[in-house]
Amino acid sequence: DGGITQSPKYLFRKEGQNVTLSCEQNLNHDAMYWYRQDPGQGLRLIYYSQIVNDFQKGDIAEGYSVSREKKESFPLTVTSAQKNPTAFYLCASRMAGRGNTEAFFGQGTRLTVV
Amino acid sequence: GNSVTQMEGPVTLSEEAFLTINCTYTATGYPSLFWYVQYPGEGLQLLLKATKADDKGSNKGFEATYRKETTSFHLEKGSVQVSDSAVYFCALNQAGTALIFGKGTTLSVSS
């Protein structure tokens, strides 16, 4: 089955630690995205990548980093510089170059700082 | 820049009531418009989309019409069910950019 997989579903981090969230897709999509979801704030774009080895900052990139070494994978690292990392993180992918194609989402990772 | 504004929630309805969730957008050119739905603890799923003016997207009894003159894409359903309880997001996209979402509207349907 084609799809997009995020892992883990729940993640706990101690303050001061970096943590990496995994996102893998087998849909052969060029474009991948990371969003952060907080109650009442909707989805805010962290980073996106339209092609391998290239990515752009979104609206709230500070304290986060990404890599895109393979088409299938777009991991997100939440660094210790992120002041308030507790949130629900969603990864998505879609065909690049056309604005009318839908995005497919993973099931999300809920990160909690303890 | 591009933006999406949707009505504040929560929206609370009885089963079989009529549903409208308003969505307006700001964008240059001709974006594609989407409605996504999110059930508790899950990611988002596409509900419907429209890619040009006057297009009507529909799915599972939900409908929305792309109105360029009013820059709107309101979601409607004639008779809601308890299983429709979820968070609904309006979104827009243009080629080469990321999807831009509204803040979401929580719908709660009681029997």
mmCIF file of C-alpha atoms in Angstrom:
data_model
loop_
_atom_site.group_PDB
_atom_site.id
_atom_site.type_symbol
_atom_site.label_atom_id
_atom_site.label_comp_id
_atom_site.label_asym_id
_atom_site.label_seq_id
_atom_site.Cartn_x
_atom_site.Cartn_y
_atom_site.Cartn_z
ATOM 1 C CA ASP A 1 0.000 0.000 0.000
ATOM 2 C CA GLY A 2 1.312 3.439 -0.908
ATOM 3 C CA GLY A 3 1.338 6.026 1.775
ATOM 4 C CA ILE A 4 3.225 8.280 4.099
ATOM 5 C CA THR A 5 4.474 7.040 7.460
ATOM 6 C CA GLN A 6 5.520 9.061 10.473
ATOM 7 C CA SER A 7 7.267 7.593 13.467
ATOM 8 C CA PRO A 8 7.087 7.457 16.359
ATOM 9 C CA LYS A 9 3.464 8.285 17.131
ATOM 10 C CA TYR A 10 4.398 9.637 20.591
ATOM 11 C CA LEU A 11 7.746 11.086 21.581
ATOM 12 C CA PHE A 12 9.002 12.465 24.858
ATOM 13 C CA ARG A 13 12.034 14.700 25.081
ATOM 14 C CA LYS A 14 13.920 16.194 27.945
ATOM 15 C CA GLU A 15 14.659 19.876 27.817
ATOM 16 C CA GLY A 16 17.956 20.610 26.100
ATOM 17 C CA GLN A 17 17.889 17.518 23.896
ATOM 18 C CA ASN A 18 17.592 17.334 20.151
ATOM 19 C CA VAL A 19 15.097 14.861 18.745
ATOM 20 C CA THR A 20 14.418 13.648 15.201
ATOM 21 C CA LEU A 21 10.994 12.845 13.783
ATOM 22 C CA SER A 22 10.840 10.426 10.887
ATOM 23 C CA CYS A 23 8.753 10.815 7.723
ATOM 24 C CA GLU A 24 8.858 8.291 4.876
ATOM 25 C CA GLN A 25 6.700 8.091 1.747
ATOM 26 C CA ASN A 26 6.445 5.543 -1.062
ATOM 27 C CA LEU A 27 4.162 7.606 -3.283
ATOM 28 C CA ASN A 28 7.011 8.792 -5.511
ATOM 29 C CA HIS A 29 6.182 12.385 -4.600
ATOM 30 C CA ASP A 30 8.789 15.053 -5.140
ATOM 31 C CA ALA A 31 7.450 17.548 -2.603
ATOM 32 C CA MET A 32 7.384 16.987 1.148
ATOM 33 C CA TYR A 33 6.308 19.250 4.009
ATOM 34 C CA TRP A 34 6.433 19.562 7.771
ATOM 35 C CA TYR A 35 3.652 21.314 9.666
ATOM 36 C CA ARG A 36 3.191 22.025 13.338
ATOM 37 C CA GLN A 37 -0.290 21.938 14.842
ATOM 38 C CA ASP A 38 -1.218 23.671 18.084
ATOM 39 C CA PRO A 39 -4.742 24.052 19.491
ATOM 40 C CA GLY A 40 -6.532 26.991 17.890
ATOM 41 C CA GLN A 41 -3.615 27.786 15.571
ATOM 42 C CA GLY A 42 -4.274 25.540 12.629
ATOM 43 C CA LEU A 43 -1.313 24.140 10.714
ATOM 44 C CA ARG A 44 1.832 26.215 10.445
ATOM 45 C CA LEU A 45 4.518 25.403 7.900
ATOM 46 C CA ILE A 46 7.964 24.599 9.290
ATOM 47 C CA TYR A 47 9.961 23.475 6.235
ATOM 48 C CA TYR A 48 9.243 22.130 2.786
ATOM 49 C CA SER A 49 11.215 20.470 0.026
ATOM 50 C CA GLN A 50 10.327 20.391 -3.652
ATOM 51 C CA ILE A 51 13.209 18.169 -4.716
ATOM 52 C CA VAL A 52 15.993 16.032 -3.278
ATOM 53 C CA ASN A 53 18.866 17.987 -1.683
ATOM 54 C CA ASP A 54 16.860 21.201 -1.578
ATOM 55 C CA PHE A 55 14.489 22.645 1.024
ATOM 56 C CA GLN A 56 13.025 25.990 2.074
ATOM 57 C CA LYS A 57 12.081 27.534 5.385
ATOM 58 C CA GLY A 58 8.436 27.958 6.172
ATOM 59 C CA ASP A 59 6.818 30.418 8.545
ATOM 60 C CA ILE A 60 8.193 28.969 11.792
ATOM 61 C CA ALA A 61 11.566 27.365 10.916
ATOM 62 C CA GLU A 62 13.523 28.699 13.895
ATOM 63 C CA GLY A 63 14.687 25.888 16.169
ATOM 64 C CA TYR A 64 14.121 23.198 13.542
ATOM 65 C CA SER A 65 16.291 21.576 10.875
ATOM 66 C CA VAL A 66 15.617 19.149 8.040
ATOM 67 C CA SER A 67 17.448 17.127 5.411
ATOM 68 C CA ARG A 68 16.347 15.647 2.093
ATOM 69 C CA GLU A 69 18.986 13.151 1.024
ATOM 70 C CA LYS A 70 16.493 10.702 -0.458
ATOM 71 C CA LYS A 71 13.245 11.279 -2.292
ATOM 72 C CA GLU A 72 11.381 9.020 0.130
ATOM 73 C CA SER A 73 12.569 10.584 3.368
ATOM 74 C CA PHE A 74 12.281 14.018 5.002
ATOM 75 C CA PRO A 75 13.299 13.856 8.693
ATOM 76 C CA LEU A 76 12.706 16.805 10.995
ATOM 77 C CA THR A 77 15.042 17.578 13.900
ATOM 78 C CA VAL A 78 13.667 19.612 16.764
ATOM 79 C CA THR A 79 16.674 21.254 18.349
ATOM 80 C CA SER A 80 17.186 22.550 21.848
ATOM 81 C CA ALA A 81 16.864 26.051 20.385
ATOM 82 C CA GLN A 82 13.137 25.511 19.848
ATOM 83 C CA LYS A 83 11.594 27.298 22.831
ATOM 84 C CA ASN A 84 8.241 25.552 22.923
ATOM 85 C CA PRO A 85 8.454 22.252 21.045
ATOM 86 C CA THR A 86 5.495 20.476 22.611
ATOM 87 C CA ALA A 87 3.039 20.061 19.713
ATOM 88 C CA PHE A 88 1.572 17.710 17.137
ATOM 89 C CA TYR A 89 3.777 17.434 14.039
ATOM 90 C CA LEU A 90 2.416 16.468 10.653
ATOM 91 C CA CYS A 91 4.340 15.451 7.560
ATOM 92 C CA ALA A 92 2.808 15.611 4.087
ATOM 93 C CA SER A 93 3.785 14.900 0.501
ATOM 94 C CA ARG A 94 2.401 15.705 -2.942
ATOM 95 C CA MET A 95 3.348 15.820 -6.578
ATOM 96 C CA ALA A 96 5.464 18.900 -7.166
ATOM 97 C CA GLY A 97 5.065 21.538 -9.850
ATOM 98 C CA ARG A 98 1.269 21.568 -9.937
ATOM 99 C CA GLY A 99 -0.912 23.469 -7.528
ATOM 100 C CA ASN A 100 -4.011 21.363 -8.010
ATOM 101 C CA THR A 101 -2.834 18.053 -6.573
ATOM 102 C CA GLU A 102 -3.802 16.949 -3.096
ATOM 103 C CA ALA A 103 -1.372 16.507 -0.247
ATOM 104 C CA PHE A 104 -1.225 13.201 1.596
ATOM 105 C CA PHE A 105 -0.602 13.336 5.325
ATOM 106 C CA GLY A 106 0.981 10.998 7.804
ATOM 107 C CA GLN A 107 -0.700 10.114 11.093
ATOM 108 C CA GLY A 108 1.374 12.628 13.014
ATOM 109 C CA THR A 109 3.867 12.585 15.880
ATOM 110 C CA ARG A 110 2.931 14.065 19.221
ATOM 111 C CA LEU A 111 6.040 15.493 20.857
ATOM 112 C CA THR A 112 6.048 16.306 24.552
ATOM 113 C CA VAL A 113 8.876 17.981 26.409
ATOM 114 C CA VAL A 114 9.232 16.676 29.957
ATOM 115 C CA GLY B 1 0.786 37.012 0.719
ATOM 116 C CA ASN B 2 -1.738 34.234 0.365
ATOM 117 C CA SER B 3 -4.015 33.488 3.286
ATOM 118 C CA VAL B 4 -7.134 31.554 4.295
ATOM 119 C CA THR B 5 -9.741 32.646 6.820
ATOM 120 C CA GLN B 6 -12.387 30.272 8.084
ATOM 121 C CA MET B 7 -15.130 30.700 10.615
ATOM 122 C CA GLU B 8 -14.305 30.252 14.260
ATOM 123 C CA GLY B 9 -15.644 27.189 15.987
ATOM 124 C CA PRO B 10 -16.741 25.135 17.614
ATOM 125 C CA VAL B 11 -19.848 24.432 15.616
ATOM 126 C CA THR B 12 -22.362 22.308 17.506
ATOM 127 C CA LEU B 13 -25.271 20.713 15.631
ATOM 128 C CA SER B 14 -27.892 18.059 16.096
ATOM 129 C CA GLU B 15 -27.930 15.068 13.779
ATOM 130 C CA GLU B 16 -29.599 15.795 10.404
ATOM 131 C CA ALA B 17 -29.043 19.560 10.708
ATOM 132 C CA PHE B 18 -27.672 21.636 7.823
ATOM 133 C CA LEU B 19 -23.996 22.545 7.995
ATOM 134 C CA THR B 20 -22.154 25.564 6.609
ATOM 135 C CA ILE B 21 -18.527 26.368 7.396
ATOM 136 C CA ASN B 22 -17.394 29.607 5.813
ATOM 137 C CA CYS B 23 -14.009 29.976 4.146
ATOM 138 C CA THR B 24 -12.576 32.980 2.329
ATOM 139 C CA TYR B 25 -9.155 33.393 0.829
ATOM 140 C CA THR B 26 -6.652 35.968 -0.348
ATOM 141 C CA ALA B 27 -4.410 35.045 -3.244
ATOM 142 C CA THR B 28 -2.992 36.343 -6.477
ATOM 143 C CA GLY B 29 -3.971 34.521 -9.613
ATOM 144 C CA TYR B 30 -6.012 31.347 -9.527
ATOM 145 C CA PRO B 31 -5.232 29.050 -6.625
ATOM 146 C CA SER B 32 -6.646 25.576 -6.127
ATOM 147 C CA LEU B 33 -8.877 25.222 -3.075
ATOM 148 C CA PHE B 34 -9.270 22.277 -0.720
ATOM 149 C CA TRP B 35 -11.190 21.082 2.297
ATOM 150 C CA TYR B 36 -9.443 18.611 4.591
ATOM 151 C CA VAL B 37 -10.877 16.747 7.580
ATOM 152 C CA GLN B 38 -9.044 15.607 10.708
ATOM 153 C CA TYR B 39 -10.408 13.000 13.108
ATOM 154 C CA PRO B 40 -9.051 12.932 16.681
ATOM 155 C CA GLY B 41 -5.405 11.931 16.945
ATOM 156 C CA GLU B 42 -4.973 11.491 13.215
ATOM 157 C CA GLY B 43 -3.517 13.266 10.221
ATOM 158 C CA LEU B 44 -5.548 15.154 7.640
ATOM 159 C CA GLN B 45 -7.536 13.574 4.828
ATOM 160 C CA LEU B 46 -8.690 15.309 1.676
ATOM 161 C CA LEU B 47 -12.437 15.828 1.721
ATOM 162 C CA LEU B 48 -12.897 17.662 -1.575
ATOM 163 C CA LYS B 49 -11.198 20.124 -3.899
ATOM 164 C CA ALA B 50 -11.850 22.609 -6.710
ATOM 165 C CA THR B 51 -9.209 23.813 -9.112
ATOM 166 C CA LYS B 52 -10.886 26.650 -11.019
ATOM 167 C CA ALA B 53 -13.602 29.236 -10.643
ATOM 168 C CA ASP B 54 -17.194 27.899 -10.473
ATOM 169 C CA ASP B 55 -15.979 24.321 -9.930
ATOM 170 C CA LYS B 56 -17.942 22.397 -7.320
ATOM 171 C CA GLY B 57 -16.127 19.811 -5.256
ATOM 172 C CA SER B 58 -18.184 17.104 -3.584
ATOM 173 C CA ASN B 59 -17.641 14.000 -1.479
ATOM 174 C CA LYS B 60 -19.611 12.047 1.156
ATOM 175 C CA GLY B 61 -22.501 14.528 0.963
ATOM 176 C CA PHE B 62 -20.250 17.555 1.461
ATOM 177 C CA GLU B 63 -20.052 20.251 -1.216
ATOM 178 C CA ALA B 64 -18.132 23.471 -1.806
ATOM 179 C CA THR B 65 -18.147 25.838 -4.790
ATOM 180 C CA TYR B 66 -15.145 27.922 -5.853
ATOM 181 C CA ARG B 67 -16.453 31.506 -6.033
ATOM 182 C CA LYS B 68 -13.831 33.825 -7.439
ATOM 183 C CA GLU B 69 -16.047 36.916 -7.271
ATOM 184 C CA THR B 70 -16.397 36.551 -3.498
ATOM 185 C CA THR B 71 -13.070 34.710 -2.957
ATOM 186 C CA SER B 72 -14.943 32.037 -1.042
ATOM 187 C CA PHE B 73 -15.118 28.238 -0.760
ATOM 188 C CA HIS B 74 -17.801 27.533 1.829
ATOM 189 C CA LEU B 75 -18.337 23.930 2.939
ATOM 190 C CA GLU B 76 -21.924 22.649 3.138
ATOM 191 C CA LYS B 77 -23.733 19.441 3.981
ATOM 192 C CA GLY B 78 -27.475 18.996 3.964
ATOM 193 C CA SER B 79 -27.765 16.526 6.825
ATOM 194 C CA VAL B 80 -24.886 15.918 9.230
ATOM 195 C CA GLN B 81 -24.267 12.696 11.116
ATOM 196 C CA VAL B 82 -22.528 12.024 14.414
ATOM 197 C CA SER B 83 -19.676 10.467 12.430
ATOM 198 C CA ASP B 84 -19.019 13.865 10.793
ATOM 199 C CA SER B 85 -17.687 15.216 14.089
ATOM 200 C CA ALA B 86 -14.136 16.302 13.324
ATOM 201 C CA VAL B 87 -11.978 19.344 12.607
ATOM 202 C CA TYR B 88 -12.337 20.818 9.110
ATOM 203 C CA PHE B 89 -9.591 22.805 7.402
ATOM 204 C CA CYS B 90 -9.874 25.014 4.348
ATOM 205 C CA ALA B 91 -6.664 25.325 2.321
ATOM 206 C CA LEU B 92 -5.305 26.861 -0.842
ATOM 207 C CA ASN B 93 -2.366 26.119 -3.060
ATOM 208 C CA GLN B 94 -0.567 27.497 -6.062
ATOM 209 C CA ALA B 95 2.094 25.789 -8.132
ATOM 210 C CA GLY B 96 5.518 25.812 -6.527
ATOM 211 C CA THR B 97 4.313 26.712 -3.043
ATOM 212 C CA ALA B 98 3.159 24.850 0.038
ATOM 213 C CA LEU B 99 -0.463 24.400 1.050
ATOM 214 C CA ILE B 100 -1.731 27.241 3.221
ATOM 215 C CA PHE B 101 -4.350 26.298 5.800
ATOM 216 C CA GLY B 102 -7.009 28.106 7.761
ATOM 217 C CA LYS B 103 -7.089 27.656 11.535
ATOM 218 C CA GLY B 104 -9.635 24.854 11.409
ATOM 219 C CA THR B 105 -13.244 24.593 12.557
ATOM 220 C CA THR B 106 -14.295 21.965 15.067
ATOM 221 C CA LEU B 107 -17.653 20.356 14.328
ATOM 222 C CA SER B 108 -19.505 18.449 17.012
ATOM 223 C CA VAL B 109 -22.692 16.584 16.072
ATOM 224 C CA SER B 110 -24.943 15.096 18.723
ATOM 225 C CA SER B 111 -27.667 12.474 18.297
#
